[in-house]
PDB file of C-alpha atoms and ligand atoms in Angstrom:
ATOM      1  CA  MET A   1     -26.528   4.640  43.276  1.00 48.00           C
ATOM      2  CA  LYS A   2     -26.060   2.480  40.082  1.00 54.00           C
ATOM      3  CA  ARG A   3     -22.739   0.771  39.890  1.00 55.00           C
ATOM      4  CA  SER A   4     -20.787   1.742  36.762  1.00 76.00           C
ATOM      5  CA  ARG A   5     -18.839  -0.250  34.362  1.00 92.00           C
ATOM      6  CA  LEU A   6     -15.661   1.969  35.103  1.00 97.00           C
ATOM      7  CA  ARG A   7     -12.534   0.109  36.044  1.00 98.00           C
ATOM      8  CA  ILE A   8      -9.507   1.870  37.812  1.00 98.00           C
ATOM      9  CA  LEU A   9      -6.125   0.451  37.209  1.00 98.00           C
ATOM     10  CA  LYS A  10      -2.934   1.492  39.042  1.00 98.00           C
ATOM     11  CA  ILE A  11       0.475   0.472  37.292  1.00 98.00           C
ATOM     12  CA  GLY A  12       3.130   0.429  39.993  1.00 97.00           C
ATOM     13  CA  GLY A  13       6.149   2.540  39.275  1.00 97.00           C
ATOM     14  CA  SER A  14       8.214  -0.816  39.884  1.00 96.00           C
ATOM     15  CA  VAL A  15       6.430  -2.252  36.788  1.00 97.00           C
ATOM     16  CA  ILE A  16       7.386   0.473  34.324  1.00 98.00           C
ATOM     17  CA  THR A  17      10.670   1.731  35.768  1.00 98.00           C
ATOM     18  CA  ASP A  18      13.706   0.110  37.427  1.00 94.00           C
ATOM     19  CA  LYS A  19      13.488   1.029  41.029  1.00 85.00           C
ATOM     20  CA  ASP A  20      16.891  -0.474  42.111  1.00 86.00           C
ATOM     21  CA  GLU A  21      18.669   1.540  44.811  1.00 83.00           C
ATOM     22  CA  ASN A  22      20.831   3.570  42.290  1.00 88.00           C
ATOM     23  CA  ALA A  23      18.479   3.828  39.485  1.00 93.00           C
ATOM     24  CA  PHE A  24      17.644   7.358  38.422  1.00 95.00           C
ATOM     25  CA  GLU A  25      14.802   7.891  35.890  1.00 96.00           C
ATOM     26  CA  LYS A  26      15.414   4.258  34.307  1.00 96.00           C
ATOM     27  CA  LEU A  27      12.467   3.230  32.232  1.00 97.00           C
ATOM     28  CA  ARG A  28      11.711  -0.768  31.672  1.00 97.00           C
ATOM     29  CA  GLN A  29      10.945  -0.076  27.988  1.00 97.00           C
ATOM     30  CA  ASN A  30       9.882  -3.448  27.249  1.00 98.00           C
ATOM     31  CA  ALA A  31       7.413  -3.701  30.393  1.00 98.00           C
ATOM     32  CA  LEU A  32       6.100  -0.279  29.399  1.00 98.00           C
ATOM     33  CA  GLU A  33       5.247  -1.541  25.968  1.00 98.00           C
ATOM     34  CA  GLU A  34       3.758  -4.754  27.318  1.00 98.00           C
ATOM     35  CA  VAL A  35       1.539  -2.761  29.728  1.00 98.00           C
ATOM     36  CA  CYS A  36       0.368  -0.205  27.006  1.00 98.00           C
ATOM     37  CA  ARG A  37      -0.297  -3.101  24.456  1.00 98.00           C
ATOM     38  CA  ALA A  38      -2.699  -4.756  27.211  1.00 98.00           C
ATOM     39  CA  ILE A  39      -4.373  -1.472  27.871  1.00 98.00           C
ATOM     40  CA  SER A  40      -4.922  -0.571  24.286  1.00 98.00           C
ATOM     41  CA  GLU A  41      -6.858  -3.663  23.838  1.00 98.00           C
ATOM     42  CA  SER A  42      -9.371  -2.620  26.396  1.00 97.00           C
ATOM     43  CA  TRP A  43      -9.553   0.924  27.556  1.00 98.00           C
ATOM     44  CA  GLU A  44     -13.145   1.876  27.411  1.00 96.00           C
ATOM     45  CA  ASP A  45     -14.468   2.877  30.799  1.00 98.00           C
ATOM     46  CA  LEU A  46     -11.009   2.998  32.378  1.00 98.00           C
ATOM     47  CA  VAL A  47      -8.869   5.336  34.417  1.00 98.00           C
ATOM     48  CA  VAL A  48      -5.221   4.644  34.696  1.00 99.00           C
ATOM     49  CA  VAL A  49      -2.939   5.831  37.504  1.00 98.00           C
ATOM     50  CA  HIS A  50       0.768   5.244  37.357  1.00 98.00           C
ATOM     51  CA  GLY A  51       3.281   5.483  40.143  1.00 98.00           C
ATOM     52  CA  ALA A  52       6.523   7.677  40.067  1.00 98.00           C
ATOM     53  CA  GLY A  53       9.040   4.917  40.175  1.00 97.00           C
ATOM     54  CA  SER A  54      12.607   6.108  39.708  1.00 97.00           C
ATOM     55  CA  PHE A  55      11.051   9.330  37.978  1.00 97.00           C
ATOM     56  CA  GLY A  56       9.987  10.480  41.379  1.00 97.00           C
ATOM     57  CA  HIS A  57      11.034   8.580  44.584  1.00 96.00           C
ATOM     58  CA  PRO A  58      14.739   9.255  44.139  1.00 96.00           C
ATOM     59  CA  HIS A  59      14.112  12.831  43.410  1.00 97.00           C
ATOM     60  CA  VAL A  60      12.286  13.438  46.648  1.00 97.00           C
ATOM     61  CA  LYS A  61      15.191  12.031  48.472  1.00 96.00           C
ATOM     62  CA  LYS A  62      17.916  14.018  46.405  1.00 97.00           C
ATOM     63  CA  TYR A  63      16.041  17.384  46.164  1.00 98.00           C
ATOM     64  CA  GLY A  64      13.570  17.503  48.930  1.00 98.00           C
ATOM     65  CA  LEU A  65      10.246  19.383  48.891  1.00 98.00           C
ATOM     66  CA  ASN A  66      11.291  23.042  48.708  1.00 98.00           C
ATOM     67  CA  PRO A  67      10.065  24.973  45.973  1.00 98.00           C
ATOM     68  CA  LEU A  68      12.914  24.222  43.612  1.00 98.00           C
ATOM     69  CA  GLY A  69      12.905  20.559  44.916  1.00 98.00           C
ATOM     70  CA  ALA A  70       9.451  20.115  44.375  1.00 98.00           C
ATOM     71  CA  SER A  71       9.689  21.557  40.936  1.00 98.00           C
ATOM     72  CA  LYS A  72      12.357  19.076  39.910  1.00 98.00           C
ATOM     73  CA  VAL A  73      10.473  16.223  41.330  1.00 98.00           C
ATOM     74  CA  HIS A  74       7.237  17.372  39.366  1.00 98.00           C
ATOM     75  CA  LEU A  75       9.055  17.789  36.156  1.00 98.00           C
ATOM     76  CA  ALA A  76      10.776  14.233  36.374  1.00 98.00           C
ATOM     77  CA  CYS A  77       7.067  12.829  37.061  1.00 98.00           C
ATOM     78  CA  LEU A  78       5.978  14.723  33.793  1.00 98.00           C
ATOM     79  CA  ARG A  79       8.794  12.994  31.865  1.00 98.00           C
ATOM     80  CA  LEU A  80       7.501   9.605  33.102  1.00 98.00           C
ATOM     81  CA  SER A  81       3.927  10.790  32.196  1.00 98.00           C
ATOM     82  CA  GLU A  82       4.918  11.712  28.746  1.00 98.00           C
ATOM     83  CA  ARG A  83       6.893   8.550  27.956  1.00 98.00           C
ATOM     84  CA  PHE A  84       3.834   6.497  29.390  1.00 98.00           C
ATOM     85  CA  CYS A  85       1.115   8.430  27.454  1.00 98.00           C
ATOM     86  CA  SER A  86       3.130   8.630  24.266  1.00 98.00           C
ATOM     87  CA  ALA A  87       3.512   4.902  24.321  1.00 98.00           C
ATOM     88  CA  LEU A  88      -0.213   4.573  24.875  1.00 98.00           C
ATOM     89  CA  SER A  89      -0.787   6.889  22.019  1.00 98.00           C
ATOM     90  CA  LYS A  90       1.363   4.914  19.726  1.00 98.00           C
ATOM     91  CA  PHE A  91      -1.069   1.919  20.391  1.00 98.00           C
ATOM     92  CA  GLY A  92      -3.717   3.992  19.414  1.00 98.00           C
ATOM     93  CA  VAL A  93      -5.183   5.028  22.905  1.00 98.00           C
ATOM     94  CA  ALA A  94      -6.667   8.483  23.107  1.00 98.00           C
ATOM     95  CA  THR A  95      -4.849   9.287  26.446  1.00 98.00           C
ATOM     96  CA  LEU A  96      -5.700  12.480  28.459  1.00 98.00           C
ATOM     97  CA  PRO A  97      -2.607  13.123  30.764  1.00 98.00           C
ATOM     98  CA  ILE A  98      -3.795  14.756  33.997  1.00 98.00           C
ATOM     99  CA  HIS A  99      -0.911  16.152  36.319  1.00 98.00           C
ATOM    100  CA  PRO A 100      -1.997  15.994  40.001  1.00 98.00           C
ATOM    101  CA  LEU A 101       0.004  19.271  40.940  1.00 98.00           C
ATOM    102  CA  ASN A 102      -2.228  21.265  38.811  1.00 98.00           C
ATOM    103  CA  PHE A 103      -5.354  19.105  39.447  1.00 98.00           C
ATOM    104  CA  TYR A 104      -5.337  18.115  43.366  1.00 98.00           C
ATOM    105  CA  THR A 105      -4.956  19.834  46.602  1.00 98.00           C
ATOM    106  CA  ARG A 106      -4.947  18.532  50.211  1.00 98.00           C
ATOM    107  CA  ILE A 107      -5.848  21.656  52.138  1.00 97.00           C
ATOM    108  CA  SER A 108      -8.513  20.146  54.495  1.00 95.00           C
ATOM    109  CA  GLY A 109      -8.698  16.863  52.565  1.00 96.00           C
ATOM    110  CA  LEU A 110      -7.883  15.602  49.241  1.00 98.00           C
ATOM    111  CA  GLU A 111      -9.952  17.561  46.439  1.00 98.00           C
ATOM    112  CA  CYS A 112     -10.057  17.592  42.700  1.00 98.00           C
ATOM    113  CA  ASP A 113     -12.529  18.021  39.952  1.00 98.00           C
ATOM    114  CA  VAL A 114     -13.761  14.592  39.601  1.00 98.00           C
ATOM    115  CA  GLY A 115     -16.176  15.707  37.082  1.00 98.00           C
ATOM    116  CA  TYR A 116     -13.563  16.542  34.694  1.00 98.00           C
ATOM    117  CA  ILE A 117     -12.387  12.913  34.859  1.00 98.00           C
ATOM    118  CA  ARG A 118     -15.976  11.707  34.392  1.00 97.00           C
ATOM    119  CA  ARG A 119     -16.430  14.002  31.397  1.00 98.00           C
ATOM    120  CA  ALA A 120     -13.022  12.742  29.887  1.00 98.00           C
ATOM    121  CA  VAL A 121     -14.121   9.092  30.226  1.00 98.00           C
ATOM    122  CA  ASP A 122     -17.555   9.798  28.791  1.00 97.00           C
ATOM    123  CA  SER A 123     -15.999  11.795  25.774  1.00 98.00           C
ATOM    124  CA  GLY A 124     -13.910   8.665  24.825  1.00 98.00           C
ATOM    125  CA  PHE A 125     -10.457   9.569  26.571  1.00 98.00           C
ATOM    126  CA  LEU A 126      -8.221   7.484  28.894  1.00 98.00           C
ATOM    127  CA  PRO A 127      -7.462   9.725  31.573  1.00 98.00           C
ATOM    128  CA  VAL A 128      -3.851   8.945  33.042  1.00 99.00           C
ATOM    129  CA  LEU A 129      -2.961  10.240  36.346  1.00 99.00           C
ATOM    130  CA  HIS A 130       0.283   9.709  38.475  1.00 98.00           C
ATOM    131  CA  GLY A 131       2.038   9.956  41.729  1.00 98.00           C
ATOM    132  CA  ASP A 132       3.125  13.560  42.028  1.00 98.00           C
ATOM    133  CA  VAL A 133       3.747  16.450  44.336  1.00 98.00           C
ATOM    134  CA  ILE A 134       0.747  18.643  45.343  1.00 98.00           C
ATOM    135  CA  PHE A 135      -0.240  21.705  47.562  1.00 98.00           C
ATOM    136  CA  GLY A 136      -0.946  20.355  51.113  1.00 98.00           C
ATOM    137  CA  ARG A 137      -2.073  22.498  54.116  1.00 97.00           C
ATOM    138  CA  ASP A 138       1.585  23.209  55.190  1.00 95.00           C
ATOM    139  CA  GLY A 139       3.193  23.325  51.837  1.00 96.00           C
ATOM    140  CA  ILE A 140       4.081  20.933  49.245  1.00 98.00           C
ATOM    141  CA  GLU A 141       3.708  17.114  49.806  1.00 98.00           C
ATOM    142  CA  VAL A 142       3.966  13.849  48.053  1.00 98.00           C
ATOM    143  CA  LEU A 143       0.685  12.515  46.631  1.00 98.00           C
ATOM    144  CA  SER A 144       0.956   8.608  45.910  1.00 98.00           C
ATOM    145  CA  GLY A 145      -0.798   7.145  42.987  1.00 98.00           C
ATOM    146  CA  ASP A 146      -2.510   4.647  45.587  1.00 97.00           C
ATOM    147  CA  ASP A 147      -4.102   7.759  47.321  1.00 98.00           C
ATOM    148  CA  ILE A 148      -5.419   8.898  43.951  1.00 98.00           C
ATOM    149  CA  VAL A 149      -6.846   5.386  43.284  1.00 98.00           C
ATOM    150  CA  ILE A 150      -8.688   5.483  46.665  1.00 98.00           C
ATOM    151  CA  HIS A 151     -10.020   8.956  46.202  1.00 98.00           C
ATOM    152  CA  LEU A 152     -11.229   8.358  42.776  1.00 98.00           C
ATOM    153  CA  ALA A 153     -12.717   5.143  43.780  1.00 98.00           C
ATOM    154  CA  GLU A 154     -14.739   6.581  46.545  1.00 98.00           C
ATOM    155  CA  ARG A 155     -16.154   9.140  44.086  1.00 97.00           C
ATOM    156  CA  LEU A 156     -16.373   7.448  40.730  1.00 97.00           C
ATOM    157  CA  ARG A 157     -17.717   3.944  42.169  1.00 97.00           C
ATOM    158  CA  PRO A 158     -15.937   1.784  39.875  1.00 98.00           C
ATOM    159  CA  SER A 159     -16.825  -2.134  39.237  1.00 97.00           C
ATOM    160  CA  SER A 160     -13.147  -3.040  40.018  1.00 98.00           C
ATOM    161  CA  ILE A 161      -9.735  -1.747  40.933  1.00 98.00           C
ATOM    162  CA  GLY A 162      -6.657  -3.345  39.819  1.00 98.00           C
ATOM    163  CA  PHE A 163      -3.193  -2.686  41.406  1.00 98.00           C
ATOM    164  CA  ALA A 164      -0.487  -3.966  38.937  1.00 98.00           C
ATOM    165  CA  THR A 165       2.901  -4.567  40.823  1.00 96.00           C
ATOM    166  CA  ASP A 166       6.210  -6.152  40.427  1.00 95.00           C
ATOM    167  CA  VAL A 167       5.068  -9.210  42.560  1.00 94.00           C
ATOM    168  CA  ASP A 168       2.417 -11.949  42.066  1.00 96.00           C
ATOM    169  CA  GLY A 169      -0.101 -10.805  44.770  1.00 95.00           C
ATOM    170  CA  VAL A 170      -0.209 -10.187  48.434  1.00 94.00           C
ATOM    171  CA  MET A 171       2.041 -12.484  50.567  1.00 91.00           C
ATOM    172  CA  VAL A 172       0.712 -13.962  53.686  1.00 90.00           C
ATOM    173  CA  ASN A 173       3.102 -15.958  55.857  1.00 86.00           C
ATOM    174  CA  GLY A 174       5.546 -15.986  52.866  1.00 85.00           C
ATOM    175  CA  LYS A 175       2.866 -17.090  50.248  1.00 91.00           C
ATOM    176  CA  VAL A 176       0.828 -15.311  47.757  1.00 94.00           C
ATOM    177  CA  VAL A 177      -2.867 -15.884  48.712  1.00 95.00           C
ATOM    178  CA  GLU A 178      -5.789 -15.962  46.258  1.00 97.00           C
ATOM    179  CA  LYS A 179      -7.981 -13.959  48.683  1.00 97.00           C
ATOM    180  CA  LEU A 180      -7.146 -11.552  51.437  1.00 96.00           C
ATOM    181  CA  SER A 181      -9.297 -10.237  54.109  1.00 94.00           C
ATOM    182  CA  ALA A 182      -8.953  -7.842  57.154  1.00 91.00           C
ATOM    183  CA  GLU A 183      -8.085 -10.723  59.447  1.00 90.00           C
ATOM    184  CA  ASP A 184      -4.842 -11.392  57.514  1.00 89.00           C
ATOM    185  CA  MET A 185      -3.436  -7.781  57.932  1.00 85.00           C
ATOM    186  CA  GLU A 186      -0.958  -8.702  60.495  1.00 81.00           C
ATOM    187  CA  LYS A 187       0.728 -11.388  58.656  1.00 83.00           C
ATOM    188  CA  ILE A 188       1.030  -9.520  55.376  1.00 83.00           C
ATOM    189  CA  GLY A 189       4.560  -9.163  53.991  1.00 70.00           C
ATOM    190  CA  ASP A 190       5.922  -5.938  52.712  1.00 66.00           C
ATOM    191  CA  GLU A 191       7.022  -7.345  49.183  1.00 64.00           C
ATOM    192  CA  GLY A 192       6.622  -5.138  46.300  1.00 59.00           C
ATOM    193  CA  GLY A 193       7.875  -2.014  47.932  1.00 57.00           C
ATOM    194  CA  SER A 194      11.519  -0.804  47.364  1.00 62.00           C
ATOM    195  CA  ARG A 195      13.982   0.886  49.591  1.00 62.00           C
ATOM    196  CA  VAL A 196      13.872   3.892  47.345  1.00 70.00           C
ATOM    197  CA  ASP A 197      10.081   4.565  48.087  1.00 82.00           C
ATOM    198  CA  VAL A 198       8.969   7.515  49.970  1.00 86.00           C
ATOM    199  CA  THR A 199       5.307   6.499  49.871  1.00 85.00           C
ATOM    200  CA  GLY A 200       5.397   2.983  51.456  1.00 82.00           C
ATOM    201  CA  GLY A 201       5.165  -0.759  50.051  1.00 86.00           C
ATOM    202  CA  MET A 202       2.536  -3.336  49.876  1.00 89.00           C
ATOM    203  CA  LEU A 203       1.579  -3.133  53.558  1.00 89.00           C
ATOM    204  CA  LYS A 204       0.798   0.537  53.375  1.00 91.00           C
ATOM    205  CA  LYS A 205      -1.113  -0.023  50.079  1.00 93.00           C
ATOM    206  CA  ILE A 206      -3.482  -2.639  51.729  1.00 93.00           C
ATOM    207  CA  GLN A 207      -3.907  -0.757  54.766  1.00 93.00           C
ATOM    208  CA  LYS A 208      -5.120   2.213  52.664  1.00 94.00           C
ATOM    209  CA  VAL A 209      -7.536  -0.328  50.794  1.00 96.00           C
ATOM    210  CA  PHE A 210      -9.105  -1.430  53.748  1.00 95.00           C
ATOM    211  CA  ARG A 211      -9.728   2.073  54.879  1.00 95.00           C
ATOM    212  CA  MET A 212     -11.639   2.975  51.812  1.00 96.00           C
ATOM    213  CA  SER A 213     -15.255   3.733  52.233  1.00 94.00           C
ATOM    214  CA  TYR A 214     -16.547   2.004  48.987  1.00 96.00           C
ATOM    215  CA  ARG A 215     -16.613  -1.532  48.096  1.00 95.00           C
ATOM    216  CA  CYS A 216     -16.033  -3.166  44.778  1.00 97.00           C
ATOM    217  CA  GLU A 217     -13.736  -5.984  43.326  1.00 97.00           C
ATOM    218  CA  ILE A 218      -9.928  -5.453  44.066  1.00 98.00           C
ATOM    219  CA  PHE A 219      -7.185  -7.211  42.726  1.00 98.00           C
ATOM    220  CA  VAL A 220      -3.222  -7.005  43.319  1.00 97.00           C
ATOM    221  CA  PHE A 221      -1.344  -8.848  40.713  1.00 98.00           C
ATOM    222  CA  ARG A 222       1.914  -8.936  38.757  1.00 98.00           C
ATOM    223  CA  GLY A 223       1.734  -6.156  35.915  1.00 98.00           C
ATOM    224  CA  ASN A 224       2.351  -8.417  32.969  1.00 98.00           C
ATOM    225  CA  TYR A 225       0.500  -8.623  29.691  1.00 98.00           C
ATOM    226  CA  ASN A 226      -1.557 -11.705  30.560  1.00 98.00           C
ATOM    227  CA  ASN A 227      -2.550 -10.373  34.007  1.00 98.00           C
ATOM    228  CA  LEU A 228      -3.512  -7.121  32.640  1.00 98.00           C
ATOM    229  CA  LYS A 229      -5.446  -8.595  30.022  1.00 98.00           C
ATOM    230  CA  ARG A 230      -7.361 -10.791  32.569  1.00 98.00           C
ATOM    231  CA  PHE A 231      -8.170  -7.786  34.780  1.00 98.00           C
ATOM    232  CA  LEU A 232      -9.385  -5.755  32.046  1.00 98.00           C
ATOM    233  CA  LYS A 233     -11.546  -8.542  30.958  1.00 97.00           C
ATOM    234  CA  GLY A 234     -13.209  -8.735  34.344  1.00 97.00           C
ATOM    235  CA  GLU A 235     -11.568 -12.055  35.497  1.00 98.00           C
ATOM    236  CA  LYS A 236      -9.997 -12.754  38.776  1.00 98.00           C
ATOM    237  CA  VAL A 237      -6.263 -12.381  39.051  1.00 98.00           C
ATOM    238  CA  GLY A 238      -3.520 -12.373  41.616  1.00 98.00           C
ATOM    239  CA  THR A 239      -4.918 -11.605  45.230  1.00 97.00           C
ATOM    240  CA  GLU A 240      -8.457 -10.624  45.491  1.00 98.00           C
ATOM    241  CA  VAL A 241      -8.827  -8.239  48.395  1.00 97.00           C
ATOM    242  CA  ILE A 242     -12.085  -8.804  50.262  1.00 96.00           C
ATOM    243  CA  LEU A 243     -13.339  -5.885  51.957  1.00 91.00           C
TER     244      LEU A 243
HETATM  245  O1  IP8 B   1       4.866   5.994  43.177  1.00 58.36           O
HETATM  246  C1  IP8 B   1       4.966   8.880  44.438  1.00 58.36           C
HETATM  247  O2  IP8 B   1       3.815   8.106  43.784  1.00 58.36           O
HETATM  248  P1  IP8 B   1       3.837   6.617  43.784  1.00 58.36           P
HETATM  249  C2  IP8 B   1       5.067  10.225  44.019  1.00 58.36           C
HETATM  250  O3  IP8 B   1       2.354   6.142  43.379  1.00 58.36           O
HETATM  251  C3  IP8 B   1       6.479  10.829  44.086  1.00 58.36           C
HETATM  252  O4  IP8 B   1       3.754   6.281  45.396  1.00 58.36           O
HETATM  253  C4  IP8 B   1       6.567  12.152  43.766  1.00 58.36           C
HETATM  254  C5  IP8 B   1       7.382  10.276  44.648  1.00 58.36           C
END
C-alpha cells in the first residue's frame, strides 16, 4: 500500500498543562500558544492527539469511573480540548475536535470510524483528538492519547509520528539518546511521566510503540516551538525510535 504524507502528532498533557501533584485544571498558557503557533505553520496532512494532563488524571483519581465520575472526567477533557482547539483556531487552523467518548469503544478491541478522520483531513480540517474515558467491555475505562496514536497509525499509515513531551527525548542509562531500539528497553528511564498519571509514563509509551504493527519514523522530543517545527518539516528531532 502507498505510504501517505500524513503525520500524527501527540502533544503530551505535561506540555500544555501543569501536572504537578496538586495541580487541577491548570493550563500552561504560554506553552499552549507556542505549540499552537508551531502547528499553525504546517498543519496540512496532520492529525493531532493531546493528553489530558491536569484536566483528566487528577479527576480519575478524585471522582473514579462510575457514571457520575466518568462524566466529570469527560467534561474536564472537553474543557481542555476546547482551550486547545480555540487557541489553534485563533492561529487560523481549521480544527475539528473529536471526542473519544462519542467516537471510540473498546468492546472486543479499540474501534472507531477511521474513515471519518481521513475524510476530515482530505477536506482541509485538522482533526484533534484527546485522552478521554470510553465504553469498554466491562464499563467505562480510560483511553490514553498514546493508544489513540498507535491505533490511528496502524490504520492511517502515516509517514511519521511525533510524541511531544516535557523531556528532551528517551533516557537510556540517564542520558537522552539519539536513537532507541528494542534492545535498549530494559535501560529506559521513566522520565516524562508524572505521579498524577493514571496511564503511565515514558516506559509505557515506548512499550506501546514497540508493540505497534506498523513501521514509520517515530520521534520523542521536547514539545517546544523549534522542535515542533523540525518535526513538522520532516527533520529528525529528539530521540528516534527504531522499530
Ligand atoms: O493523558 C488520559 O490520557 P493521556 C485520559 O493521553 C484521562 O494518557 C481521562 C486521564
